[in-house]
CSV table of C-alpha atoms in Angstrom, one decimal:
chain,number,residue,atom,x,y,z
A,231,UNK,CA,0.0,0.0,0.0
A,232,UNK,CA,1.1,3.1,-0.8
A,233,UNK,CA,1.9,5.7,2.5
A,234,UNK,CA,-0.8,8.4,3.3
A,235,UNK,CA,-0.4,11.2,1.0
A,236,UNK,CA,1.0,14.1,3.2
A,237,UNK,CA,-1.0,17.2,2.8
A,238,UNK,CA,1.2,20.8,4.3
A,239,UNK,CA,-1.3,23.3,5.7
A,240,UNK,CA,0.0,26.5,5.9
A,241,UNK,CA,-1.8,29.9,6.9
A,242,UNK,CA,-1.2,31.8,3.2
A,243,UNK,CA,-0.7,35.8,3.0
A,244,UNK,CA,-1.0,38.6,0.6
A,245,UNK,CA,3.0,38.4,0.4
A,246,UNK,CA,4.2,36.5,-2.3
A,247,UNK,CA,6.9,35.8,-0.2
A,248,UNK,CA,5.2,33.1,2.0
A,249,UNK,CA,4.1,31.1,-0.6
A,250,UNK,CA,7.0,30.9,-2.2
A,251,UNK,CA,8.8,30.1,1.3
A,252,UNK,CA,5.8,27.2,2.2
A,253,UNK,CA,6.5,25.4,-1.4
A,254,UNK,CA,10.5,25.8,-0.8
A,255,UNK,CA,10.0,24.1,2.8
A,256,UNK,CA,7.6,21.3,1.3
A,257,UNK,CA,10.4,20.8,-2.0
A,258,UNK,CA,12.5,20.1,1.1
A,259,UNK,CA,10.4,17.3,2.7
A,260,UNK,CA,9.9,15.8,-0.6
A,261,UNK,CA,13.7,15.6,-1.1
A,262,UNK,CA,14.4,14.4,2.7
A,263,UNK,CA,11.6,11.2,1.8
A,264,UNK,CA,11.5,10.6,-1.9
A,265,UNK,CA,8.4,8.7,-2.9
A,266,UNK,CA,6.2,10.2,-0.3
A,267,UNK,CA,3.5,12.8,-1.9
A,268,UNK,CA,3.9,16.3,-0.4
A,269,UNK,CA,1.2,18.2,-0.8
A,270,UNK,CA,0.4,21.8,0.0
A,271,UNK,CA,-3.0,23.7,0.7
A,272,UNK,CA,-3.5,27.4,2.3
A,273,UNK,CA,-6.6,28.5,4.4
A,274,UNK,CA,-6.6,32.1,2.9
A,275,UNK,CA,-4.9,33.9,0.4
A,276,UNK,CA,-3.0,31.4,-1.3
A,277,UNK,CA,-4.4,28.2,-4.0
A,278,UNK,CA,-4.8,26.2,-3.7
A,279,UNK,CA,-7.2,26.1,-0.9
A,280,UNK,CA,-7.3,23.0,1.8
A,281,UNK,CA,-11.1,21.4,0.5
A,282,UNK,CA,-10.0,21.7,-3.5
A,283,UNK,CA,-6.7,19.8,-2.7
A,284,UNK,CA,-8.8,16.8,-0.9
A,285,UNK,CA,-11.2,16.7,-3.7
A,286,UNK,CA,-8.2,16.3,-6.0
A,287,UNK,CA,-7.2,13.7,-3.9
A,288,UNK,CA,-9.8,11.7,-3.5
A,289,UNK,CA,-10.8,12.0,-6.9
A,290,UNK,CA,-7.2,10.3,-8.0
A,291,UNK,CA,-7.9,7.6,-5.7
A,292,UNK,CA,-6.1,8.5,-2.5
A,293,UNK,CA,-7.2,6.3,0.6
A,294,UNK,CA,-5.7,8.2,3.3
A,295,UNK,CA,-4.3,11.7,4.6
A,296,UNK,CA,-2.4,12.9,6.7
A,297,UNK,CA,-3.2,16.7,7.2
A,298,UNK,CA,-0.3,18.6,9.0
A,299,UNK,CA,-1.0,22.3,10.4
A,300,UNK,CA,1.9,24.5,9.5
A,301,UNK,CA,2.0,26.6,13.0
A,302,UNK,CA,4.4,26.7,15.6
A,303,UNK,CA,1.7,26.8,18.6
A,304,UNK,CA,-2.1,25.1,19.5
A,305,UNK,CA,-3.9,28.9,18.7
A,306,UNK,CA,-7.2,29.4,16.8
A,307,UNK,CA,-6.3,27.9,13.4
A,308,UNK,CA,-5.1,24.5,14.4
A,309,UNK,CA,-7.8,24.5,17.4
A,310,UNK,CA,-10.6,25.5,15.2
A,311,UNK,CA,-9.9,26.5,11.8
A,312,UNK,CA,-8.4,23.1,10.5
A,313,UNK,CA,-10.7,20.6,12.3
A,314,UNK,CA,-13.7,22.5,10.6
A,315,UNK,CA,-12.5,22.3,7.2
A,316,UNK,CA,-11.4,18.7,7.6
A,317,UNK,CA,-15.0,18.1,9.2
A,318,UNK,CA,-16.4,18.9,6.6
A,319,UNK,CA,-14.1,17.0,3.6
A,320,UNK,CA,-14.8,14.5,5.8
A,321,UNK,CA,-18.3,14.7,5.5
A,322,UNK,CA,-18.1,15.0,1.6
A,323,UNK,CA,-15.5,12.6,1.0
A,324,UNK,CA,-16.2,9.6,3.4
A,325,UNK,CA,-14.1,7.6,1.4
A,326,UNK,CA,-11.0,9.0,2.3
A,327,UNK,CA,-9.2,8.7,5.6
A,328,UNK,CA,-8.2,12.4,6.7
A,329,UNK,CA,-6.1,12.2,9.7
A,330,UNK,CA,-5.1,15.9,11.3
A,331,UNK,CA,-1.0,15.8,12.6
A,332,UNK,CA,-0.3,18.1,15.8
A,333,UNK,CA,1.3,21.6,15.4
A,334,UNK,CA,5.2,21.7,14.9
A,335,UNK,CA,5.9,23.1,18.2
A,336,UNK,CA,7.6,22.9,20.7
A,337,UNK,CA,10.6,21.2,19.2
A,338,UNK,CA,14.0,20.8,20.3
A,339,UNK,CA,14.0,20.8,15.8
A,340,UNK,CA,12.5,24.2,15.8
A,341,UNK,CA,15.3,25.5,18.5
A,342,UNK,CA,17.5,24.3,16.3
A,343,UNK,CA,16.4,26.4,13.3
A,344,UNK,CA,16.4,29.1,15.4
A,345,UNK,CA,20.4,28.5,16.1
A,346,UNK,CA,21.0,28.6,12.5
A,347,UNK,CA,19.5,31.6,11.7
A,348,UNK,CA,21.4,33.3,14.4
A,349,UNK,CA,24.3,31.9,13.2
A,350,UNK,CA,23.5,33.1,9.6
A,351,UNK,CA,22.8,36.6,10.5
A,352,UNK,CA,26.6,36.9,12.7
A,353,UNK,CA,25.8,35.4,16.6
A,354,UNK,CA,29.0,33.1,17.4
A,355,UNK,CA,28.9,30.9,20.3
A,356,UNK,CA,31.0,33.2,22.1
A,357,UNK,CA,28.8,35.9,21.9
A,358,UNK,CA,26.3,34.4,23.8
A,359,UNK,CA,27.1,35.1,27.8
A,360,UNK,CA,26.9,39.3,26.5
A,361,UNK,CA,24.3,39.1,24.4
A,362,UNK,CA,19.9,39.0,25.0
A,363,UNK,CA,18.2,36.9,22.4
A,364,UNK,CA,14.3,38.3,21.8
A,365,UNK,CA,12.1,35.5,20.8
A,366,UNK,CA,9.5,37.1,18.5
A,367,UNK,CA,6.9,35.3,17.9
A,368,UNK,CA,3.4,36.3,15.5
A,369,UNK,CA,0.9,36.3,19.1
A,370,UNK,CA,-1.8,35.4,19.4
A,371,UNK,CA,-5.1,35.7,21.9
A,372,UNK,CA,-4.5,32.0,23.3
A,373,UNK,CA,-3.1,31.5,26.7
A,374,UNK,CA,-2.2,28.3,25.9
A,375,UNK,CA,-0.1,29.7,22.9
A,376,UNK,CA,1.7,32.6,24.6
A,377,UNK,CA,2.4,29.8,27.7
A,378,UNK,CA,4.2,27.7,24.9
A,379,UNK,CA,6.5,30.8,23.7
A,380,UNK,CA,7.3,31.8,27.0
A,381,UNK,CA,7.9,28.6,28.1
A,382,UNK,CA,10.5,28.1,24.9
A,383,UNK,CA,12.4,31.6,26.5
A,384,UNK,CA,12.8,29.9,29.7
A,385,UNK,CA,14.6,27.1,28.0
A,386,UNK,CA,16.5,29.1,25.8
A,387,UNK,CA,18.2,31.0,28.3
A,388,UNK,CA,20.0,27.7,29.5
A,389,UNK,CA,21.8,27.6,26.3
A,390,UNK,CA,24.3,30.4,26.7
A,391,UNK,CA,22.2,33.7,26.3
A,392,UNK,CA,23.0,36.5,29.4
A,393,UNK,CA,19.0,37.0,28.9
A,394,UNK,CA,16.0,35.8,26.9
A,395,UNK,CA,12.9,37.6,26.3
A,396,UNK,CA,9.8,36.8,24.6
A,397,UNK,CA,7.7,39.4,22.2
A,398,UNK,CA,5.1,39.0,19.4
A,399,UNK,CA,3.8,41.2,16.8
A,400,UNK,CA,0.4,40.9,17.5
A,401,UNK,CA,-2.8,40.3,19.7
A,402,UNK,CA,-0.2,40.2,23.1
A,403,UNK,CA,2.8,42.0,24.7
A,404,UNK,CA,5.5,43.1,24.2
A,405,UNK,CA,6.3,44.1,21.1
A,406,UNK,CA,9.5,43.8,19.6
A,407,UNK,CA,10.9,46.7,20.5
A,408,UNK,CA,9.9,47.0,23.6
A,409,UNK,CA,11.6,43.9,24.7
A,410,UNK,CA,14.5,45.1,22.6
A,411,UNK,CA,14.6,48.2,24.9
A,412,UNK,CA,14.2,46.3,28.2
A,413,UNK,CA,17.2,44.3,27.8
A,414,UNK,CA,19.0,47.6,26.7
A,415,UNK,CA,17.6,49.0,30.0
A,416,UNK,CA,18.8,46.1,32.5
A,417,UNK,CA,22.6,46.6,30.6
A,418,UNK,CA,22.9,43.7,27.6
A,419,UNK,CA,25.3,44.8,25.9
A,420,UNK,CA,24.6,43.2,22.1
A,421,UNK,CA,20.7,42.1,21.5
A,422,UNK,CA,19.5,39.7,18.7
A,423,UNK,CA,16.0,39.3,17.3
A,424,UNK,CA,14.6,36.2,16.5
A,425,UNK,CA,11.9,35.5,14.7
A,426,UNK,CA,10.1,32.6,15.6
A,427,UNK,CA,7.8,32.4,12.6
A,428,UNK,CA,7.9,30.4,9.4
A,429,UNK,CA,7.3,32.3,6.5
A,430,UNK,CA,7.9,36.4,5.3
A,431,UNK,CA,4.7,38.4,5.5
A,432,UNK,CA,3.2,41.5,7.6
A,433,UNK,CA,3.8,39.8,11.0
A,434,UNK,CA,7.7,39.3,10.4
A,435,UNK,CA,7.4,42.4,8.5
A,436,UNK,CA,6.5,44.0,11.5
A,437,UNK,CA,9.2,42.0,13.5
A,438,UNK,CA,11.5,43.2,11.6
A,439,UNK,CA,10.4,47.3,11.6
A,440,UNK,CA,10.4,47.1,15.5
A,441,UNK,CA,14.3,45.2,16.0
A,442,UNK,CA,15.4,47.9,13.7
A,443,UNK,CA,13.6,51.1,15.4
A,444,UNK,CA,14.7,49.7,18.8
A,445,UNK,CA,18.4,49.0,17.6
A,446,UNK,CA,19.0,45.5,17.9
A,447,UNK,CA,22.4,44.3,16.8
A,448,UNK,CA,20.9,41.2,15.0
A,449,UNK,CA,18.1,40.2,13.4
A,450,UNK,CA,17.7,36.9,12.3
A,451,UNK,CA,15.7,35.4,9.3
A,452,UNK,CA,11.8,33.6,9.3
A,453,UNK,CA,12.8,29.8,10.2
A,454,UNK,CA,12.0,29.4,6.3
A,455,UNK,CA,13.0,25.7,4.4
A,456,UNK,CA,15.6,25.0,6.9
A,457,UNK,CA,16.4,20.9,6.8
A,458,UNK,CA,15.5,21.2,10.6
A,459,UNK,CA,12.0,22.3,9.9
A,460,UNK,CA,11.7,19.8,7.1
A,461,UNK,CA,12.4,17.1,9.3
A,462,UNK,CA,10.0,18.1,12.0
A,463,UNK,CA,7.1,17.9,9.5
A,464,UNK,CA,8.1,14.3,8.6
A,465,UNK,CA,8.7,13.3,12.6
A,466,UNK,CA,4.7,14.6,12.9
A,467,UNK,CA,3.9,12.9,9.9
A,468,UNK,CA,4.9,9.6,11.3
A,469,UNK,CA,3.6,9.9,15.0
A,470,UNK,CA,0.2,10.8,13.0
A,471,UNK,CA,0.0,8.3,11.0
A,472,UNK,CA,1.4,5.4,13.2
A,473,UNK,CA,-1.6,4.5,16.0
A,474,UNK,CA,-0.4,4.5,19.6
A,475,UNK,CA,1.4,2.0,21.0
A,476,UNK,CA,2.2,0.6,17.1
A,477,UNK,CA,5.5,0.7,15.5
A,478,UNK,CA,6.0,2.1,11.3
A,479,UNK,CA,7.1,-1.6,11.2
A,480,UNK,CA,4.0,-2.9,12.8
């Protein structure tokens, strides 16, 4: 039998950029497992949209899905937004299996990423006791979602960082900047922005704007295709489509 078809859902945007960025991660993950299907669907924005790709699917014969949310934290979309378009293919497509795969974060994979951009945009392991890291995430309205990036922070500082503080460029505080400031005001010397987001768009965008108004030393780059990332989406592929307590050789 051939695997269940792996179907990418990311957000989509008005940029072209994050598009272009969700295709390059999911050419990745096609490269890392040849022979799997990849395939990609957006909730707004972008086509093609999440129920046109399923109808494809099932149209071609597919038997079974495995629907992966492309977000770093359990908000709004992957809480409600998701399960109620793949409700309803559900409903209009009973003949295919659609199986929903948990968010990408937390991940030691995506903390990786994270490293690699720094190291990209200039941070050198010994920069890290005199330098704050800002983790800047989109935000969001969820508790359980701004518990998540705080939580990451906390962990983050045990790598090396003099000090680690989280923002997000939307819907909570602080913003950007304003963290940028803080660890100006309790004396870092160098500060670095992080952007823990996958894709370019208005959020990052906006990231971006307030590391640079605040004079951060270093911003990093979106997490983007990074091989890290691309492996993460396969590692939830498999503990989705594996039943508890099985084995992929079961």
């Amino acid at each position: 039998m051939a695997p269940p078809v792996l179907l990418v859902i990311a957000h989509g945007s008005r940029d072209p950029r994050h598009a272009a960025t969700v295709h390059a991660l999911t050419g990745r993950v096609r490269a890392q497992r040849p022979g799997l299907r990849v395939e990609t669907a957006f909730l707004e924005f972008n086509a093609p949209s999440v129920p046109r790709v399923l109808e494809r699917l099932a149209a071609e014969g597919a038997a079974e899905v495995v629907a992966l949310p492309l977000l770093l934290t359990r908000a709004f979309h992957a809480k409600t937004d998701i399960p109620s378009v793949l409700r309803e293919a559900r409903a209009r497509l009973p003949r295919l299996h659609i199986r929903q795969g948990d968010v990408l974060g937390p991940s030691p994979l995506l903390n990786a990423t994270l490293g690699r951009r720094l190291r990209e945009a200039g941070v050198r392991p010994g920069d890290l006791p005199r330098t704050g890291l800002v983790l800047a995430s989109a935000g969001s309205s969820d508790p359980e979602a701004i518990a998540v990036i705080a939580e990451i922070a906390r962990e983050l500082r045990h790598t090396g960082w003099c000090a680690v503080r989280p923002a997000f460029a939307s819907a909570s505080l602080p913003r950007t900047e304003d963290a940028v400031r803080a660890l100006r005001a309790a004396g870092v010397e160098r500060v670095a922005v992080a952007p823990y987001v996958i894709a370019p768009g208005r959020l990052p965008d906006r990231i971006a704007a307030g590391a640079e108004a605040a004079g951060a030393d270093v911003l990093a780059d979106v997490l983007g295709p990074a091989p890290e990332l691309a492996r993460l989406l396969l590692d939830r592929y498999d503990e989705a489509r594996v039943p508890v307590g099985a084995s992929l050789s079961a």
